[in-house]
Short mmCIF file of C-alpha atoms and ligand atoms in Angstrom, two decimals:
data_model
loop_
_atom_site.label_atom_id
_atom_site.label_comp_id
_atom_site.label_asym_id
_atom_site.label_seq_id
_atom_site.Cartn_x
_atom_site.Cartn_y
_atom_site.Cartn_z
CA MET A 295 -92.19 0.36 -14.25
CA ALA A 296 -88.40 0.42 -13.31
CA TRP A 297 -87.70 2.12 -10.06
CA TYR A 298 -85.62 4.77 -11.70
CA ALA A 299 -88.47 5.65 -14.24
CA ALA A 300 -90.79 6.12 -11.18
CA SER A 301 -88.37 8.62 -9.57
CA MET A 302 -89.45 12.22 -9.59
CA VAL A 303 -85.84 13.25 -9.72
CA GLN A 304 -85.01 15.21 -12.85
CA PRO A 305 -82.42 13.39 -15.03
CA GLN A 306 -79.68 16.18 -14.28
CA ASP A 307 -79.95 15.36 -10.68
CA LEU A 308 -79.39 11.67 -10.94
CA TYR A 309 -75.61 12.00 -10.29
CA SER A 310 -76.32 13.58 -6.98
CA GLU A 311 -79.03 10.94 -6.13
CA TYR A 312 -76.95 8.01 -7.14
CA LEU A 313 -74.14 8.92 -4.98
CA CYS A 314 -76.17 10.34 -2.00
CA LEU A 315 -73.97 13.41 -2.45
CA ASP A 316 -76.18 15.74 -0.42
CA GLN A 317 -75.82 13.32 2.64
CA LEU A 318 -72.09 12.82 1.84
CA LEU A 319 -71.34 16.64 1.50
CA ASP A 320 -73.22 17.30 4.60
CA ALA A 321 -71.10 15.06 6.76
CA GLN A 322 -68.14 17.35 7.34
CA ARG A 323 -68.91 19.09 10.65
CA PRO A 324 -65.74 20.45 12.30
CA TRP A 325 -66.05 20.20 16.11
CA SER A 326 -63.76 23.32 16.27
CA ASP A 327 -66.56 25.43 14.73
CA LEU A 328 -68.98 24.08 17.30
CA GLY A 329 -66.61 25.38 19.99
CA GLY A 330 -66.58 28.82 18.28
CA ARG A 331 -62.82 28.59 17.41
CA PRO A 332 -62.91 27.35 13.74
CA ALA A 333 -59.53 25.72 12.83
CA HIS A 334 -58.84 25.63 9.03
CA ASP A 335 -57.24 22.30 8.92
CA GLU A 336 -59.89 20.19 10.68
CA MET A 337 -61.80 19.94 7.32
CA LEU A 338 -58.84 18.16 5.81
CA PHE A 339 -58.51 15.93 8.91
CA ILE A 340 -62.05 15.00 8.64
CA ILE A 341 -62.13 14.45 4.90
CA PHE A 342 -59.09 12.23 5.34
CA HIS A 343 -60.68 9.98 7.80
CA GLN A 344 -63.91 9.70 5.79
CA THR A 345 -62.05 8.69 2.69
CA TYR A 346 -60.02 5.99 4.61
CA GLU A 347 -63.31 4.64 6.16
CA LEU A 348 -64.88 4.63 2.42
CA TRP A 349 -61.76 2.61 1.31
CA PHE A 350 -62.07 0.38 4.28
CA ARG A 351 -65.43 -0.44 3.39
CA GLN A 352 -64.28 -1.42 -0.27
CA ILE A 353 -61.59 -3.65 1.20
CA SER A 354 -64.20 -5.39 3.43
CA PHE A 355 -66.47 -5.82 0.37
CA GLU A 356 -63.56 -7.51 -1.51
CA LEU A 357 -62.66 -9.79 1.61
CA ASP A 358 -66.31 -10.92 1.66
CA ASP A 359 -65.97 -12.45 -1.75
CA ILE A 360 -62.31 -13.73 -1.28
CA GLN A 361 -63.29 -15.49 2.12
CA GLN A 362 -66.44 -16.79 0.65
CA ARG A 363 -64.51 -18.60 -2.39
CA PHE A 364 -61.96 -19.93 0.09
CA SER A 365 -64.48 -21.44 2.58
CA THR A 366 -65.22 -24.41 0.36
CA SER A 367 -63.44 -27.65 1.39
CA VAL A 368 -61.95 -27.69 -2.26
CA VAL A 369 -61.39 -24.32 -3.73
CA ASP A 370 -62.23 -24.53 -7.32
CA ASP A 371 -59.30 -23.71 -9.52
CA ARG A 372 -61.60 -21.23 -11.42
CA ASP A 373 -61.91 -19.22 -8.25
CA MET A 374 -58.24 -18.38 -8.18
CA GLN A 375 -58.60 -15.69 -10.95
CA PRO A 376 -61.30 -13.50 -9.19
CA ILE A 377 -59.58 -14.20 -5.82
CA LEU A 378 -56.23 -12.76 -7.36
CA ALA A 379 -58.06 -9.85 -8.90
CA ARG A 380 -59.68 -8.87 -5.61
CA LEU A 381 -56.32 -9.18 -3.61
CA ASP A 382 -54.53 -7.08 -6.25
CA ARG A 383 -57.22 -4.53 -5.65
CA ILE A 384 -56.91 -4.61 -2.00
CA ALA A 385 -53.09 -3.99 -2.42
CA ALA A 386 -53.61 -1.13 -4.97
CA ILE A 387 -56.06 0.49 -2.45
CA TRP A 388 -53.37 0.21 0.45
CA ARG A 389 -50.83 1.63 -1.83
CA LEU A 390 -53.06 4.57 -2.44
CA LEU A 391 -53.82 4.96 1.37
CA VAL A 392 -50.01 4.95 2.01
CA ARG A 393 -49.31 7.61 -0.67
CA GLN A 394 -52.34 9.66 0.25
CA LEU A 395 -50.63 10.48 3.48
CA ASP A 396 -48.55 13.03 1.48
CA VAL A 397 -51.67 15.22 1.52
CA LEU A 398 -51.96 15.02 5.28
CA GLU A 399 -48.39 16.03 5.81
CA THR A 400 -49.25 19.40 4.33
CA MET A 401 -50.75 20.15 7.76
CA ALA A 402 -48.29 21.77 10.26
CA PRO A 403 -48.26 20.43 13.88
CA GLN A 404 -49.39 23.96 14.97
CA ASP A 405 -52.48 23.68 12.78
CA PHE A 406 -53.20 20.19 14.08
CA LEU A 407 -52.91 21.57 17.85
CA ASP A 408 -55.56 24.17 16.86
CA PHE A 409 -58.34 21.48 16.84
CA ARG A 410 -56.96 18.70 18.89
CA GLU A 411 -58.55 19.54 21.98
CA ALA A 412 -61.95 19.65 20.09
CA LEU A 413 -61.49 16.10 19.23
CA ARG A 414 -61.78 14.88 22.81
CA SER A 415 -61.26 11.35 22.82
CA ALA A 416 -62.05 10.63 19.34
CA SER A 417 -59.24 8.80 17.59
CA GLY A 418 -58.64 6.33 14.58
CA PHE A 419 -58.05 3.96 17.33
CA GLN A 420 -61.77 3.46 17.41
CA SER A 421 -62.07 2.66 13.70
CA TRP A 422 -64.10 -0.50 13.82
CA GLN A 423 -63.62 -1.02 10.19
CA PHE A 424 -59.87 -1.13 10.58
CA ARG A 425 -60.18 -3.60 13.38
CA LEU A 426 -62.51 -5.88 11.43
CA ILE A 427 -60.06 -5.86 8.52
CA GLU A 428 -57.12 -6.79 10.82
CA ALA A 429 -59.14 -9.47 12.47
CA ARG A 430 -60.46 -10.83 9.05
CA LEU A 431 -56.87 -10.91 7.52
CA GLY A 432 -55.78 -12.96 10.66
CA LEU A 433 -54.46 -10.58 13.53
CA ARG A 434 -55.36 -12.64 16.65
CA ARG A 435 -56.26 -10.90 19.82
CA GLN A 436 -53.43 -12.56 21.76
CA ASP A 437 -50.85 -11.28 19.17
CA ARG A 438 -51.87 -7.58 19.67
CA ILE A 439 -49.71 -5.25 21.75
CA PRO A 440 -51.39 -4.78 25.12
CA VAL A 441 -53.16 -1.66 25.39
CA PHE A 442 -53.09 1.03 27.93
CA HIS A 443 -56.52 0.55 29.30
CA GLY A 444 -58.07 -2.95 29.02
CA HIS A 445 -58.69 -4.19 25.53
CA PHE A 446 -58.43 -2.50 22.09
CA ASP A 447 -62.23 -2.77 21.59
CA ASP A 448 -63.40 -1.46 24.83
CA ALA A 449 -64.31 1.97 23.35
CA LEU A 450 -66.40 0.46 20.61
CA ASP A 451 -70.18 0.05 20.83
CA PRO A 452 -71.50 -3.58 21.54
CA GLY A 453 -72.66 -4.06 17.89
CA HIS A 454 -69.21 -3.22 16.39
CA LYS A 455 -67.44 -5.15 19.10
CA GLY A 456 -69.68 -8.16 18.46
CA LEU A 457 -68.73 -7.86 14.78
CA ILE A 458 -65.02 -8.15 15.59
CA ALA A 459 -65.49 -10.96 18.05
CA ARG A 460 -67.38 -12.87 15.36
CA ALA A 461 -64.60 -12.29 12.84
CA GLU A 462 -62.09 -13.38 15.36
CA GLN A 463 -63.79 -16.60 15.99
CA ALA A 464 -64.55 -17.39 12.19
CA PRO A 465 -61.42 -18.71 9.91
CA SER A 466 -59.39 -15.63 8.96
CA LEU A 467 -58.02 -15.22 5.38
CA TYR A 468 -54.63 -16.52 7.09
CA ASP A 469 -56.44 -19.69 8.27
CA GLN A 470 -58.09 -20.23 4.93
CA ILE A 471 -54.84 -19.83 2.92
CA ASP A 472 -53.02 -22.13 5.33
CA GLY A 473 -55.79 -24.74 4.96
CA TRP A 474 -55.72 -24.33 1.21
CA LEU A 475 -51.73 -24.83 1.11
CA ALA A 476 -52.08 -27.74 3.37
CA ARG A 477 -54.31 -29.48 1.00
CA THR A 478 -51.87 -28.80 -1.99
CA PRO A 479 -51.75 -32.39 -3.63
CA PHE A 480 -48.12 -32.28 -5.10
CA VAL A 481 -46.39 -32.14 -1.78
CA GLU A 482 -46.80 -35.98 -1.80
CA ARG A 483 -47.82 -37.72 -5.07
CA GLY A 484 -47.31 -41.17 -6.02
CA GLY A 485 -43.81 -42.22 -4.77
CA TYR A 486 -42.71 -38.55 -4.54
CA ARG A 487 -42.07 -37.01 -1.32
CA PHE A 488 -41.27 -33.31 -1.63
CA TRP A 489 -39.90 -32.86 1.91
CA ASP A 490 -37.56 -35.82 1.64
CA SER A 491 -36.22 -34.73 -1.81
CA TYR A 492 -35.89 -31.34 -0.37
CA ARG A 493 -34.17 -32.31 2.73
CA ALA A 494 -31.67 -34.39 0.78
CA ALA A 495 -30.80 -31.33 -1.46
CA VAL A 496 -30.40 -29.04 1.59
CA GLU A 497 -27.94 -31.48 3.30
CA HIS A 498 -26.26 -31.87 0.04
CA VAL A 499 -25.52 -28.02 -0.35
CA LEU A 500 -24.73 -27.81 3.33
CA ASP A 501 -22.08 -30.72 3.09
CA GLY A 502 -20.69 -29.14 -0.13
CA LYS A 503 -20.33 -25.76 1.76
CA ALA A 504 -18.48 -27.41 4.76
CA ALA A 505 -16.17 -29.47 2.24
CA GLY A 506 -15.41 -26.08 0.51
CA VAL A 507 -14.46 -24.31 3.63
CA ARG A 508 -12.51 -27.09 4.95
CA GLN A 509 -10.34 -26.98 1.90
CA ALA A 510 -10.08 -23.09 1.84
CA LEU A 511 -9.81 -22.17 5.61
CA SER A 512 -7.99 -23.28 8.76
CA GLY A 513 -7.85 -22.28 12.47
CA GLU A 514 -10.35 -19.86 13.67
CA ALA A 515 -11.73 -18.76 10.43
CA LEU A 516 -12.59 -22.41 9.68
CA ALA A 517 -14.16 -23.06 13.06
CA ALA A 518 -16.29 -19.77 12.54
CA GLU A 519 -17.43 -20.86 9.12
CA LEU A 520 -18.34 -24.45 10.25
CA SER A 521 -20.27 -23.29 13.21
CA ALA A 522 -22.24 -20.99 10.92
CA ILE A 523 -23.06 -23.99 8.65
CA GLU A 524 -24.12 -25.92 11.63
CA ARG A 525 -26.35 -23.20 12.72
CA ALA A 526 -28.04 -23.29 9.18
CA ARG A 527 -28.35 -27.06 9.48
CA ARG A 528 -30.22 -26.75 12.95
CA LYS A 529 -32.35 -23.98 11.49
CA PHE A 530 -33.47 -26.18 8.56
CA HIS A 531 -34.15 -28.98 11.15
CA LEU A 532 -36.57 -26.59 12.74
CA ILE A 533 -38.86 -27.09 9.75
CA PHE A 534 -38.00 -30.47 8.45
CA ASP A 535 -38.97 -32.20 11.74
CA GLU A 536 -42.55 -32.19 12.65
CA GLU A 537 -42.08 -32.03 16.30
CA GLN A 538 -39.52 -29.35 16.10
CA HIS A 539 -42.00 -27.38 13.80
CA ALA A 540 -44.74 -27.79 16.46
CA LYS A 541 -42.24 -26.56 19.15
CA GLY A 542 -41.67 -23.62 16.91
CA VAL A 543 -45.34 -22.81 16.77
CA GLU A 544 -45.68 -22.95 20.57
CA GLU A 545 -42.76 -20.59 20.95
CA GLY A 546 -44.30 -18.25 18.47
CA LEU A 547 -41.56 -18.77 15.66
CA TRP A 548 -44.03 -20.07 13.33
CA ARG A 549 -47.86 -19.97 12.84
CA MET A 550 -48.32 -21.79 9.52
CA SER A 551 -49.18 -25.54 9.70
CA TRP A 552 -46.28 -27.98 8.96
CA ARG A 553 -48.14 -29.22 5.82
CA GLY A 554 -48.96 -25.49 4.66
CA LEU A 555 -45.25 -24.45 5.16
CA GLN A 556 -44.07 -27.51 3.04
CA ALA A 557 -46.61 -26.46 0.34
CA ALA A 558 -45.56 -22.79 0.56
CA LEU A 559 -42.06 -23.94 -0.03
CA LEU A 560 -42.68 -26.25 -2.93
CA ILE A 561 -44.73 -23.45 -4.63
CA THR A 562 -42.00 -21.07 -4.24
CA LEU A 563 -39.32 -23.16 -5.36
CA TYR A 564 -41.08 -24.58 -8.32
CA ARG A 565 -43.29 -21.65 -9.09
CA GLN A 566 -42.47 -21.74 -12.91
CA GLU A 567 -44.41 -25.09 -13.25
CA PRO A 568 -47.74 -23.98 -14.91
CA VAL A 569 -50.12 -25.37 -12.14
CA LEU A 570 -48.07 -23.57 -9.41
CA GLN A 571 -48.07 -20.33 -11.22
CA MET A 572 -51.23 -18.99 -9.89
CA PRO A 573 -50.53 -20.16 -6.33
CA ALA A 574 -47.10 -18.42 -6.36
CA ARG A 575 -49.02 -15.19 -7.53
CA LEU A 576 -51.25 -15.54 -4.64
CA LEU A 577 -48.54 -15.89 -2.13
CA SER A 578 -46.83 -12.86 -3.58
CA VAL A 579 -49.90 -10.60 -3.63
CA ILE A 580 -50.77 -11.58 -0.02
CA MET A 581 -47.15 -10.45 0.98
CA ASP A 582 -47.86 -7.19 -0.97
CA VAL A 583 -50.97 -6.75 1.25
CA ASP A 584 -49.01 -7.47 4.31
CA GLU A 585 -46.12 -5.13 3.33
CA LEU A 586 -48.39 -2.25 2.46
CA LEU A 587 -50.32 -2.46 5.70
CA THR A 588 -46.95 -2.43 7.47
CA LEU A 589 -45.93 0.57 5.46
CA TRP A 590 -49.07 2.37 6.28
CA ARG A 591 -48.63 1.70 9.97
CA TYR A 592 -44.94 2.92 9.81
CA ARG A 593 -45.79 6.13 8.02
CA HIS A 594 -48.91 6.79 10.16
CA ALA A 595 -46.68 6.45 13.38
CA LEU A 596 -44.11 9.02 11.72
CA ILE A 597 -46.98 11.39 11.10
CA VAL A 598 -48.06 11.08 14.65
CA GLN A 599 -44.58 11.84 15.81
CA ARG A 600 -44.39 14.66 13.53
CA MET A 601 -47.67 16.17 14.80
CA MET A 602 -47.53 15.35 18.58
CA GLY A 603 -44.09 14.32 19.40
CA THR A 604 -44.28 11.89 22.24
CA ALA A 605 -47.40 13.24 23.46
CA ILE A 606 -50.30 10.79 24.65
CA GLY A 607 -52.77 10.22 21.99
CA THR A 608 -56.52 11.36 22.22
CA ALA A 609 -57.56 7.62 22.81
CA GLY A 610 -54.90 7.54 25.78
CA SER A 611 -52.25 5.43 24.12
CA ALA A 612 -48.52 6.16 24.36
CA GLY A 613 -48.94 7.65 20.75
CA TYR A 614 -45.90 7.13 18.70
CA GLY A 615 -44.31 4.51 21.02
CA TYR A 616 -47.37 2.42 20.72
CA LEU A 617 -47.85 2.73 17.08
CA MET A 618 -44.29 1.86 16.27
CA SER A 619 -44.43 -1.25 18.36
CA THR A 620 -47.48 -2.42 16.26
CA VAL A 621 -45.31 -2.03 13.02
CA GLU A 622 -43.57 -5.24 13.59
CA LYS A 623 -45.81 -7.09 16.10
CA HIS A 624 -49.04 -6.69 14.10
CA ARG A 625 -47.62 -8.32 10.98
CA ILE A 626 -49.92 -11.13 9.87
CA PHE A 627 -48.22 -13.12 7.16
CA SER A 628 -44.64 -12.98 8.37
CA ASP A 629 -44.31 -16.80 8.00
CA LEU A 630 -44.33 -16.08 4.12
CA TYR A 631 -41.38 -13.76 4.49
CA GLY A 632 -39.55 -16.34 6.69
CA LEU A 633 -39.64 -18.95 3.85
CA ALA A 634 -36.71 -17.09 2.17
CA THR A 635 -34.59 -18.33 5.03
CA TYR A 636 -35.22 -21.83 3.97
CA LEU A 637 -34.44 -21.47 0.07
CA ILE A 638 -31.49 -23.07 -1.78
CA PRO A 639 -29.93 -21.94 -5.01
CA SER A 640 -31.92 -22.93 -8.10
CA ALA A 641 -28.96 -25.17 -9.43
CA ALA A 642 -29.11 -27.06 -6.23
CA LEU A 643 -32.79 -27.77 -6.48
CA PRO A 644 -33.64 -31.37 -7.35
CA PRO A 645 -35.76 -31.72 -10.39
CA LEU A 646 -39.34 -32.87 -10.23
CA PRO A 647 -39.95 -36.41 -11.42
CA GLU A 648 -40.96 -36.22 -15.13
CA SER A 649 -44.43 -37.93 -14.49
CA LEU A 650 -45.14 -35.25 -11.85
CA ARG A 651 -43.99 -32.46 -14.13
CA SER A 652 -46.19 -33.60 -16.95
CA GLU A 653 -49.26 -33.67 -14.43
CA MET A 654 -48.35 -30.05 -13.56
CA GLY A 655 -48.16 -28.91 -17.07
CA TYR A 656 -50.93 -27.42 -19.33
CA ARG A 657 -52.57 -30.41 -21.13
CA TYR A 658 -52.76 -28.83 -24.45
CA HIS A 659 -49.77 -29.34 -26.81
CA PRO A 660 -49.59 -27.69 -30.28
CA ALA A 661 -48.62 -31.04 -31.81
CA ASP A 662 -51.94 -32.69 -30.50
CA PRO A 663 -54.43 -33.58 -33.14
CA PRO A 664 -57.46 -31.33 -33.13
CA VAL A 665 -60.35 -32.85 -31.01
CA PRO A 666 -63.03 -34.02 -33.33
CA ARG A 667 -66.19 -31.83 -33.01
CA ALA A 668 -69.52 -33.47 -32.28
CA PRO A 669 -71.75 -33.69 -35.31
CA HIS A 670 -74.74 -31.23 -35.39
CA GLY A 671 -78.23 -32.33 -35.40
C1 HEM B 30 -52.71 14.13 12.20
C2 HEM B 30 -52.97 13.01 11.77
C3 HEM B 30 -53.22 11.97 12.87
C4 HEM B 30 -52.75 11.74 14.15
C5 HEM B 30 -52.03 12.92 14.90
C6 HEM B 30 -53.11 10.51 14.66
C7 HEM B 30 -52.90 10.10 16.03
C8 HEM B 30 -53.07 8.81 16.46
C9 HEM B 30 -52.74 8.18 17.51
C10 HEM B 30 -52.04 8.97 18.68
C11 HEM B 30 -53.11 7.00 17.73
C12 HEM B 30 -52.95 5.99 18.82
C13 HEM B 30 -54.13 5.81 19.67
C14 HEM B 30 -54.51 7.02 20.54
O1 HEM B 30 -53.95 7.09 21.64
O2 HEM B 30 -55.27 8.02 19.97
C15 HEM B 30 -53.77 6.65 16.45
C16 HEM B 30 -54.27 5.31 16.10
C17 HEM B 30 -54.85 5.14 14.97
N1 HEM B 30 -55.09 5.99 14.00
FE1 HEM B 30 -54.35 8.00 13.69
N2 HEM B 30 -53.77 9.80 13.74
C18 HEM B 30 -53.79 10.49 12.54
C19 HEM B 30 -54.35 10.19 11.19
C20 HEM B 30 -54.98 9.17 10.97
C21 HEM B 30 -55.60 8.80 9.74
C22 HEM B 30 -55.86 9.69 8.61
C23 HEM B 30 -56.23 7.63 9.89
C24 HEM B 30 -56.98 6.93 8.90
C25 HEM B 30 -58.01 6.24 9.16
C26 HEM B 30 -55.82 6.94 11.20
C27 HEM B 30 -56.27 5.72 11.64
C28 HEM B 30 -55.74 5.32 12.95
C29 HEM B 30 -55.85 3.98 13.21
C30 HEM B 30 -56.56 2.97 12.36
C31 HEM B 30 -55.28 3.83 14.58
C32 HEM B 30 -55.20 2.62 15.36
C33 HEM B 30 -53.82 1.94 15.07
C34 HEM B 30 -53.62 0.74 15.97
O3 HEM B 30 -54.10 0.54 17.10
O4 HEM B 30 -52.83 -0.28 15.34
N3 HEM B 30 -55.08 8.08 11.73
N4 HEM B 30 -53.67 7.73 15.60
#
């Protein structure tokens, strides 16, 4: 007999049972009530954090599947569609989490103050699910803003601390995407070397610019333009040269591997080629996720300033000041944004060799004769 048929619950109660509604609706217990000074807005504050934690759970669930699909040494092309669908969903959830803050802003600072004491040291800072998502996406311990008292995870219980430590040791989504990019076959194919071809095109663009300004300008204006072009040339050399790139990684300018970087540029520049369309979408949705997480950090920091000014947070941080510094410093996929520095106009882009283009295209062609069907029986 199926488990649901064996249940004693009446059909009209199945909705509540399915959603464990009794437990869920019994989980809002304002601490200001316990202290004998009920504060009306604490209910909103609790429900807000609870809905966030539920969405964090969904994000982790999506990440489980994405990271599993990325964990093989060769990612099956068919996995790209579900990976993109899950990433789109994570982006949509973050968009919702940012917009949702409108509701929290209906709480006045005075109303927050009325229950703030009752929270004691409880703070979103101790959200282990948030820390887990950060770590799984690729925020490394050494890249975090140093915290006021020891480590960001000191206040977590040993079980949750262990979960985060394991996530930090395992390949993050950043590492997996970098590895996947580094394996992109089209960066070097047959006699074609994307890096050599692109480097020549960049030099050509910069030489053309220099010739143009030499004709149009003189004196100080010419010197200023030529030195700007030289600066651009040096910037490009930072990525074209493997040793310079390695130095950039050491100095924290880049995190992405040299091969990964080349592939990300190839995909960005030639994204209209059929085989590169899905990878280009992947890079774009990853940037959406990074941007939405950054927007959330920023709006959360503004709300904190609105509610508490520059007062110390319940977890003991500098509050607004600390949170604002995480907005830039805790970004994970900044390298993908940095790529835009190294683009050249489409007109200057060297065409791909015809043999490579045909490999990158869909094999089906309307003029192809129909494939004969195998006879039945
Ligand atoms: C009135 C609303 C809120 C206030 C005044 C507030 C205040 C703060 C403060 C001051 C911090 C810094 C740590 C500390 O010293 O406590 C913090 C961190 C944090 N809060 Fe909030 N918060 C609010 C709403 C929320 C909501 C709705 C969430 C959703 C889960 C949230 C999640 C977090 C997270 C994840 C952190 C850690 C951020 C990081 O370290 O990068 N907060 N909050």
